[in-house]
Structure formats: structure tokens, C-alpha cells
Short mmCIF file of C-alpha atoms in Angstrom, two decimals:
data_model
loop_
_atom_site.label_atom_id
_atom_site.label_comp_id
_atom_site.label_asym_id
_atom_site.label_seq_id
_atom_site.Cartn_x
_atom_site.Cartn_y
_atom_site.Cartn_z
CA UNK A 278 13.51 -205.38 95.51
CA UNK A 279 14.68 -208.44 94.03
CA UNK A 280 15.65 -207.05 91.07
CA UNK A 281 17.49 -204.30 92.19
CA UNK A 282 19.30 -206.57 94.59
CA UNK A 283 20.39 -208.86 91.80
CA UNK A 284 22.12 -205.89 89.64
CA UNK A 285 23.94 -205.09 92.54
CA UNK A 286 24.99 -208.70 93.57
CA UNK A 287 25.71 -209.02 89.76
CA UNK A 288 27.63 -205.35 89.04
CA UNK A 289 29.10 -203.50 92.48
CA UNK A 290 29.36 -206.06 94.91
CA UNK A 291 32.08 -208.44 93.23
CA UNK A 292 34.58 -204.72 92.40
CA UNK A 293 33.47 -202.82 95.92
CA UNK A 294 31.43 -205.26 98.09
CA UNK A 295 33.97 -205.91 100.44
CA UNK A 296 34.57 -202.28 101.02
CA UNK A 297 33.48 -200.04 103.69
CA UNK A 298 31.45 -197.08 101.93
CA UNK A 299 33.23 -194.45 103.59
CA UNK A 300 36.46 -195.61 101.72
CA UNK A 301 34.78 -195.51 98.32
CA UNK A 302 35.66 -192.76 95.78
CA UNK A 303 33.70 -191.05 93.18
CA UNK A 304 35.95 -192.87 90.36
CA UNK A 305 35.60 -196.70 91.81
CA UNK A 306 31.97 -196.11 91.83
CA UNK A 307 31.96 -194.35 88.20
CA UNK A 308 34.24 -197.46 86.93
CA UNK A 309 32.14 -199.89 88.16
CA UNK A 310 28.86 -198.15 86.02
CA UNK A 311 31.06 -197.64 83.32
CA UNK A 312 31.99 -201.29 82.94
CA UNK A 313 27.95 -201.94 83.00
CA UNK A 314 27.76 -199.67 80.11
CA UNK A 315 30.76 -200.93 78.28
CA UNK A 316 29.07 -204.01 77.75
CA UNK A 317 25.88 -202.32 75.82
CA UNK A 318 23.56 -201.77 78.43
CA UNK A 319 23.30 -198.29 78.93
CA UNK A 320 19.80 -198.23 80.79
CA UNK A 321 21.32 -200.52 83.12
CA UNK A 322 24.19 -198.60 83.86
CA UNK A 323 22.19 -195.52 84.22
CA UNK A 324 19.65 -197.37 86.66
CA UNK A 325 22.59 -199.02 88.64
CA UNK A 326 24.15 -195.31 89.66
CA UNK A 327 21.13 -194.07 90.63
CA UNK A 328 20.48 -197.45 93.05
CA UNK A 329 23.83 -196.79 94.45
CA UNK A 330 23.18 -193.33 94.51
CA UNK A 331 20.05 -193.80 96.75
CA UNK A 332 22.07 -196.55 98.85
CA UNK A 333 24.40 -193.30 99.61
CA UNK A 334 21.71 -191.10 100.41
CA UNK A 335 20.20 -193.35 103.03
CA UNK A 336 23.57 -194.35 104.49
CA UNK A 337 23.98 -190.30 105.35
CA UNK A 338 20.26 -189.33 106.67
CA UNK A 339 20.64 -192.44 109.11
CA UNK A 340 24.35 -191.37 110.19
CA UNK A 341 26.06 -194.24 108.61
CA UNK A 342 28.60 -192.10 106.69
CA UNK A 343 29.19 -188.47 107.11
CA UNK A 344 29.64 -187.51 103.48
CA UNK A 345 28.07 -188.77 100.03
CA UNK A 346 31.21 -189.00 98.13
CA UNK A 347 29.26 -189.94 94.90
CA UNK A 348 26.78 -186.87 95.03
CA UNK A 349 27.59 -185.35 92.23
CA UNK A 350 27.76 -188.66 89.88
CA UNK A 351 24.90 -187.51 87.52
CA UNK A 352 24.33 -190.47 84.68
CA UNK A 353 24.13 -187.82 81.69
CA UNK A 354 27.46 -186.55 82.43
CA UNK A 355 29.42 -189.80 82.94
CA UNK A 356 27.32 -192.16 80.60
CA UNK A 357 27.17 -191.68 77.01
CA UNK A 358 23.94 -190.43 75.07
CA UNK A 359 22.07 -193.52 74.40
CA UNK A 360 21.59 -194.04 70.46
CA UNK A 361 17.87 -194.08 69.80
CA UNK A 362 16.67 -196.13 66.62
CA UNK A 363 13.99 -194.46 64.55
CA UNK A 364 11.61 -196.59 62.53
CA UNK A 365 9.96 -194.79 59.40
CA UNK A 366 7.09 -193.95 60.53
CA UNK A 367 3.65 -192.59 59.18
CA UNK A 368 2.75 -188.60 58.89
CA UNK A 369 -0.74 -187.93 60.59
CA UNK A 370 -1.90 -185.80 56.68
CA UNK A 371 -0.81 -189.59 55.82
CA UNK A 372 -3.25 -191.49 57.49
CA UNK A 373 -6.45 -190.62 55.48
CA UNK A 374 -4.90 -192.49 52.61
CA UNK A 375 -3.14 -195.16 54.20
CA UNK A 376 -6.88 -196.38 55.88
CA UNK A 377 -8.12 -196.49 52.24
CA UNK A 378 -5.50 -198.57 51.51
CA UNK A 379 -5.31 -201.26 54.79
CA UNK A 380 -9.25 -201.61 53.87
CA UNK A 381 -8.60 -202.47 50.02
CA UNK A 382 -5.68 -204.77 50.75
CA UNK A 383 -6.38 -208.41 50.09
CA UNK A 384 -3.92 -209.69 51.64
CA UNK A 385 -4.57 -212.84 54.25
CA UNK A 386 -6.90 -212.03 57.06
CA UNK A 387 -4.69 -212.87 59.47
CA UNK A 388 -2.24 -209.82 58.48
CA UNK A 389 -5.14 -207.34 57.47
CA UNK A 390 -6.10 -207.66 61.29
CA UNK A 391 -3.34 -208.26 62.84
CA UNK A 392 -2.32 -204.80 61.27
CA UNK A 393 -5.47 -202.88 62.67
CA UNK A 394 -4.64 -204.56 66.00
CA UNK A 395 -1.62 -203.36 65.74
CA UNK A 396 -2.70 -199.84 64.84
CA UNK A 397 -5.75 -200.21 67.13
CA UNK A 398 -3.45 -201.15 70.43
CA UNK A 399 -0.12 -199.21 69.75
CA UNK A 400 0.89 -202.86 71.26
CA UNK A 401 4.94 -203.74 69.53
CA UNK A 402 4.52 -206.40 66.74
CA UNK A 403 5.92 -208.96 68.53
CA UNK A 404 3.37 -208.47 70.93
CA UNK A 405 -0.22 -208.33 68.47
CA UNK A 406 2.03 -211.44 66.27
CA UNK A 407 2.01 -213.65 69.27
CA UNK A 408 -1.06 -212.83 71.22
CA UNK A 409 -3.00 -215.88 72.47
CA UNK A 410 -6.65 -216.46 72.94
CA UNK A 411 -6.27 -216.93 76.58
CA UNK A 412 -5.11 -213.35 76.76
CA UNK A 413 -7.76 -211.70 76.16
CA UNK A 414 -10.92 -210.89 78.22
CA UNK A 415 -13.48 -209.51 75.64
CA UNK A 416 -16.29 -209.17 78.64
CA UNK A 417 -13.94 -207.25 80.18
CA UNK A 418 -12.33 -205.23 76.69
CA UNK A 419 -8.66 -206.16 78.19
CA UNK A 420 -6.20 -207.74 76.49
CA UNK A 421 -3.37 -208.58 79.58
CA UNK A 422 0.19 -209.54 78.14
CA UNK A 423 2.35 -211.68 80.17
CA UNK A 424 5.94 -210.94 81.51
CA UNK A 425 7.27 -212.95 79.38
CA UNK A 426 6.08 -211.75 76.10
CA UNK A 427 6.92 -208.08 77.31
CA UNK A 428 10.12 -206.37 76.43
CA UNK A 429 10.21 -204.97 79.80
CA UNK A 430 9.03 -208.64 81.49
CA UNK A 431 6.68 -206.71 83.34
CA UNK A 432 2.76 -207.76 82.70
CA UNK A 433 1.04 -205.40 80.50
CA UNK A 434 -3.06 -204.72 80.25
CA UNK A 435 -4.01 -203.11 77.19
CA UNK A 436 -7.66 -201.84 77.23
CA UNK A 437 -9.83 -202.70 74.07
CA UNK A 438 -11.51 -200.27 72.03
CA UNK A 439 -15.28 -201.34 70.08
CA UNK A 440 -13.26 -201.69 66.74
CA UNK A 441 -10.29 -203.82 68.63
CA UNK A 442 -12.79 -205.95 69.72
CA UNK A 443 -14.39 -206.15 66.15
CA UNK A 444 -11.04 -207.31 65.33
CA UNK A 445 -11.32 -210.06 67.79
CA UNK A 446 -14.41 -211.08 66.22
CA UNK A 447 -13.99 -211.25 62.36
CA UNK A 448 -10.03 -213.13 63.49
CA UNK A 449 -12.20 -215.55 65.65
CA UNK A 450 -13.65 -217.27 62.28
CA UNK A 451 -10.56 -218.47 61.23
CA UNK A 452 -8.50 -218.84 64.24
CA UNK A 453 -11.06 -218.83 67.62
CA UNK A 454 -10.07 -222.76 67.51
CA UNK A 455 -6.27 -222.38 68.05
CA UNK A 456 -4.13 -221.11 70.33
CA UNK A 457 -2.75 -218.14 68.58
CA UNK A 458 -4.95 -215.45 67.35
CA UNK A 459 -3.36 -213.83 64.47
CA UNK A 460 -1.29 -217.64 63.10
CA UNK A 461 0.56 -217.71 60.02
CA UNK A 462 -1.56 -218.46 56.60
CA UNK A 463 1.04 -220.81 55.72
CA UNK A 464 1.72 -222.90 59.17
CA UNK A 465 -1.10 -222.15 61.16
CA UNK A 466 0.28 -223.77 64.63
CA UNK A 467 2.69 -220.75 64.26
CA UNK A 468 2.61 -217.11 64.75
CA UNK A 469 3.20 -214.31 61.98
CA UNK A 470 6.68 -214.32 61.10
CA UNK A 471 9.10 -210.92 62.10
CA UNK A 472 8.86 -209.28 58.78
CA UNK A 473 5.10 -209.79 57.62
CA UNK A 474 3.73 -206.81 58.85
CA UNK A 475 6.61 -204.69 56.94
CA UNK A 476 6.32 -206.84 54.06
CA UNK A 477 2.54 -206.14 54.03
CA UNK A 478 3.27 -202.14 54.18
CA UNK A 479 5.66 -202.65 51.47
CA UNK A 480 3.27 -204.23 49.32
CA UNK A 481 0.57 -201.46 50.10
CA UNK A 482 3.43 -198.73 48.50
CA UNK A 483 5.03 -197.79 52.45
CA UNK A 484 8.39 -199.49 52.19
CA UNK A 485 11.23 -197.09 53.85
CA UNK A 486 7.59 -195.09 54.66
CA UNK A 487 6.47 -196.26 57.56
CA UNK A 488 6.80 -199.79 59.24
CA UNK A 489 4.93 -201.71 61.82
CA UNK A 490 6.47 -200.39 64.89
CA UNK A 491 6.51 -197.16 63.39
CA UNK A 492 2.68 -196.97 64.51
CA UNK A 493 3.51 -196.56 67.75
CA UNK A 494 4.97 -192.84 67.18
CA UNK A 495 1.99 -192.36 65.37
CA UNK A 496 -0.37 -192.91 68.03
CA UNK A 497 2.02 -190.76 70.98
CA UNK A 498 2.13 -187.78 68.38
CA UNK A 499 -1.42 -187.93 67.58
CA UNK A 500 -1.96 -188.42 71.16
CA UNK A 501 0.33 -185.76 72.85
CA UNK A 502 -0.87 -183.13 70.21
CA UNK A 503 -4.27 -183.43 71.46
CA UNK A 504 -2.99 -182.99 74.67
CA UNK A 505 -3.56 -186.20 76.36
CA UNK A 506 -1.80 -187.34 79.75
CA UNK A 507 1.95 -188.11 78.82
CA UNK A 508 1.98 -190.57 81.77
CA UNK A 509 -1.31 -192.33 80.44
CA UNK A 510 0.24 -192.14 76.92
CA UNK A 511 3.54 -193.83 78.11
CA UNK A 512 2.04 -196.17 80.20
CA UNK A 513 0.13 -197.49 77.55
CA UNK A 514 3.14 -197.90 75.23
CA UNK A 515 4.38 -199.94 78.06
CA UNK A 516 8.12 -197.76 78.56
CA UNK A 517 9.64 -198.09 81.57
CA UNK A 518 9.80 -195.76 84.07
CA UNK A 519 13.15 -194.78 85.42
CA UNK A 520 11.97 -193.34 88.42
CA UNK A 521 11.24 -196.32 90.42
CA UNK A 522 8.68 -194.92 92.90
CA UNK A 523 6.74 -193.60 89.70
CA UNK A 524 7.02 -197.14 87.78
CA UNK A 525 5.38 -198.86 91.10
CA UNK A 526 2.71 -196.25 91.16
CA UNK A 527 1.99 -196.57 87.07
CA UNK A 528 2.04 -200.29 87.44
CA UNK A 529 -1.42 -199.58 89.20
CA UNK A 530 -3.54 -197.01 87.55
CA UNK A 531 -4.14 -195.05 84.57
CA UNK A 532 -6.42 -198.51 83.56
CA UNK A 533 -9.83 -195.64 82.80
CA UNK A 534 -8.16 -192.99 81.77
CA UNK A 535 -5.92 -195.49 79.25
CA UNK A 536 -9.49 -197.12 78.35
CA UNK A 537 -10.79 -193.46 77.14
CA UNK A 538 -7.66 -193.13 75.52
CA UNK A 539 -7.89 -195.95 72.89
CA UNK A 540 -11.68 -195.49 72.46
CA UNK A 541 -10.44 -192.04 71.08
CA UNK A 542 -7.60 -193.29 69.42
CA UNK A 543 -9.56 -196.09 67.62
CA UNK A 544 -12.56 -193.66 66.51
CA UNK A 545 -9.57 -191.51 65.57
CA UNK A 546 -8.09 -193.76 63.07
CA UNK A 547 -11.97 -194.99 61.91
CA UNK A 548 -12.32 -191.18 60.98
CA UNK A 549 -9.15 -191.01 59.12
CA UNK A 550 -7.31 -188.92 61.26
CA UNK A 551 -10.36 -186.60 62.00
CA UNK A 552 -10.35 -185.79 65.60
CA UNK A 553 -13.51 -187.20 67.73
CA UNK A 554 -14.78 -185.43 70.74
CA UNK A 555 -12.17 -186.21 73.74
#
């Protein structure tokens, strides 16, 4: 509730606090999300009209205000299509070959593993590149990121397959003494730096092919095409929900059914893209 307090305090209040509700219109309201958007945040915007939205709703069920003057506000009609960036990514007839390659690369240990991690987690690079020791719970197989390494600053637990925690184990010979798991070869009190991971697939023959976030499409196609739970799939990409109600009941579940999940995953990528019993 705190957050959702906060973007109002921050984006309606100052333009229509003072105002009684039932003297809103439709346009003040729509101005008001619009100027949200203006300044490139688009999810917030979106998120904002729908808080208001619900603010309306409740206001007429409890006979505050007679009519919802902002009804028909919908956020696709008002707000403009968000642009979606899409990172080259890697063909499932392309994986076969590309396995071959990641296990003939001799390239420092702490980016051949970091890059099955990677593959191994559908985690974002930023994410695998920075992961700490204390993180992870191998008794346990879960690896729990904190808020504040999240893109969404929400906590996120990321169950461990056999061959993720293999990882764990060959990494721990060169770094189980540090803090970071997967440092840099060259400064090792440091993490990876942004562009290894491309630089890596570049070097392998994948540069405008497929790049290290580019994984993560990999794993939901593979995943929804076998007909896996979309909601266990996108929870364990870590997207945000934009129904609210749903995001507070995915914050809390799908844990097994996620841990089944990337034991398939992982003996799918160890079979080359073959498809293991699910």
C-alpha cells in the first residue's frame, strides 16, 4: 500500500488533490496520466489510471459519489503502445550447436559458468554477474535475489536445478573465498563487466545472433511450447504483474511447480534441446 500511496502523493494529488471527486472530469484525470507518461514511464502511467480507477470504483459501491466519471478511461486507448526492445536471440534448431560450442570455449571460468548460469536460471545478466555467495542456499537448491539487485525491487527466489548447482560447485574453486561468485578474471573484487557475456557470444560466432539476455526468450518459448504454466513461466522470469491482486498472490507460490520447471529446463538444455519427460 505504500507504494501505491506514494505514486499518488507523487502524480494526482499535487494537479487534483484538493478536489472533491465528484467535480473531476474524464480529461483532468486523463491529463494527469498523460503527464506520467510524457516523462517515459509508460507502465507507470498505465498502473496509476488503473489505481485511480479502483479509487472510483470504491467511492461508488460505498455511496461516496453517484457516478464514475472516469469509467471508460481504458489505458490502451489513451496511452501509447509501449515500444518493446528485442534482443537477438537464439532459435531452439540452434541450440544443439551452440551447447557444443559453450562446452569447447576456453574462455575464463568465470564467464563459461556464469553463461550456463545464465542459461541454467533464465535469471537477467545483471542478476547471474552480481550474484553473491550469501545468496545462495545450495541445501536448499535456492538462489534468493534481493530487492535491490531486482529490476522490479521486489525479492526474487530462483530454484536450482542439479546442473545449476554443478555450476556452483566447479565456480566455488576459484571464487568460494570471495564475495562475488562469478568476479572478473582481471579484478577479482569486482563483478563481470556489462558486455562480457555478449562479448563471449561474439567470440563463439553469435554476434547480432543471440545475446545474453536473449536466453531468456529462449527458455519462455521452449517453455510455453511444451505447454508449461504461463504464470509459473512468468513468475520465474520475475515480470511484474499488473494486476495487483495476482502479483500479491504470485509473490507466494508457484516455488514447486517453478522447481520442476528448471529441473526440465536444465535437462533440456543438457540434451541439446531434446525434450525430457515433463
Amino acid at each position: 500500500m505504500g507504494r501505491i500511496r506514494a505514486s499518488l502523493e507523487s502524480d494526482v494529488f499535487p494537479a487534483l488533490g484538493s478536489r472533491p471527486m465528484v467535480s473531476l472530469k474524464a480529461r483532468e484525470v486523463m491529463e494527469a496520466v498523460k503527464a506520467v507518461e510524457a516523462r517515459g514511464a509508460s507502465d507507470q502511467a498505465g498502473r496509476l489510471l488503473q489505481r485511480v480507477k479502483a479509487i472510483y470504483r470504491w467511492a461508488v459501491t460505498h455511496q461516496r459519489i453517484d457516478t464514475n466519471p472516469i469509467l471508460d478511461l481504458v489505458p490502451s486507448e489513451i496511452l501509447k503502445p509501449r515500444t518493446v526492445q528485442h534482443r537477438a536471440a537464439l532459435a531452439d534448431k540452434e541450440l544443439p550447436e551452440f551447447m557444443r560450442k559453450l562446452a569447447a570455449y576456453d574462455g575464463s571460468p568465470s564467464i563459461v559458468l556464469g553463461l550456463r548460469m545464465l542459461m541454467l536460471t533464465a535469471c537477467r545478466p545483471g542478476e547471474v554477474r552480481g550474484a553473491r555467495w550469501v545468496e545462495f542456499d545450495r541445501k536448499a537448491a535456492l538462489w534468493t535475489i534481493p530487492a535491490e539487485r531486482m529490476k522490479m525491487r521486489e525479492e526474487h527466489r530462483v530454484p536450482l536445478s542439479k546442473q545449476a548447482l554443478e555450476v556452483l560447485d566447479k565456480i566455488e574453486a576459484i571464487s568460494g573465498g570471495r564475495e562475488l561468485v562469478f568476479p572478473s578474471p582481471y579484478y577479482p573484487s569486482k563483478p563481470l563487466s556489462e558486455n562480457t557475456f555478449n562479448s563471449a557470444l561474439a567470440r563463439m560466432g553469435y554476434k547480432s545472433i543471440a545475446t545474453a539476455h536473449g536466453f531468456r526468450a529462449l527458455f519462455s518459448t521452449v517453455a510455453n511450447e511444451h505447454r508449461w504454466n504461463p504464470d509459473v513461466i512468468e513468475r520465474q522470469l520475475a515480470h511484474r504483474e499488473q494486476n495487483e491482486i495476482r502479483a500479491a498472490y504470485h509473490r507466494t507460490t508457484y516455488i514447486a511447480d517453478r522447481t520442476k520447471l528448471m529441473q526440465w529446463w536444465a535437462d533440456y538444455l543438457g540434451n541439446g534441446g531434446a525434450t525430457p519427460e515433463q
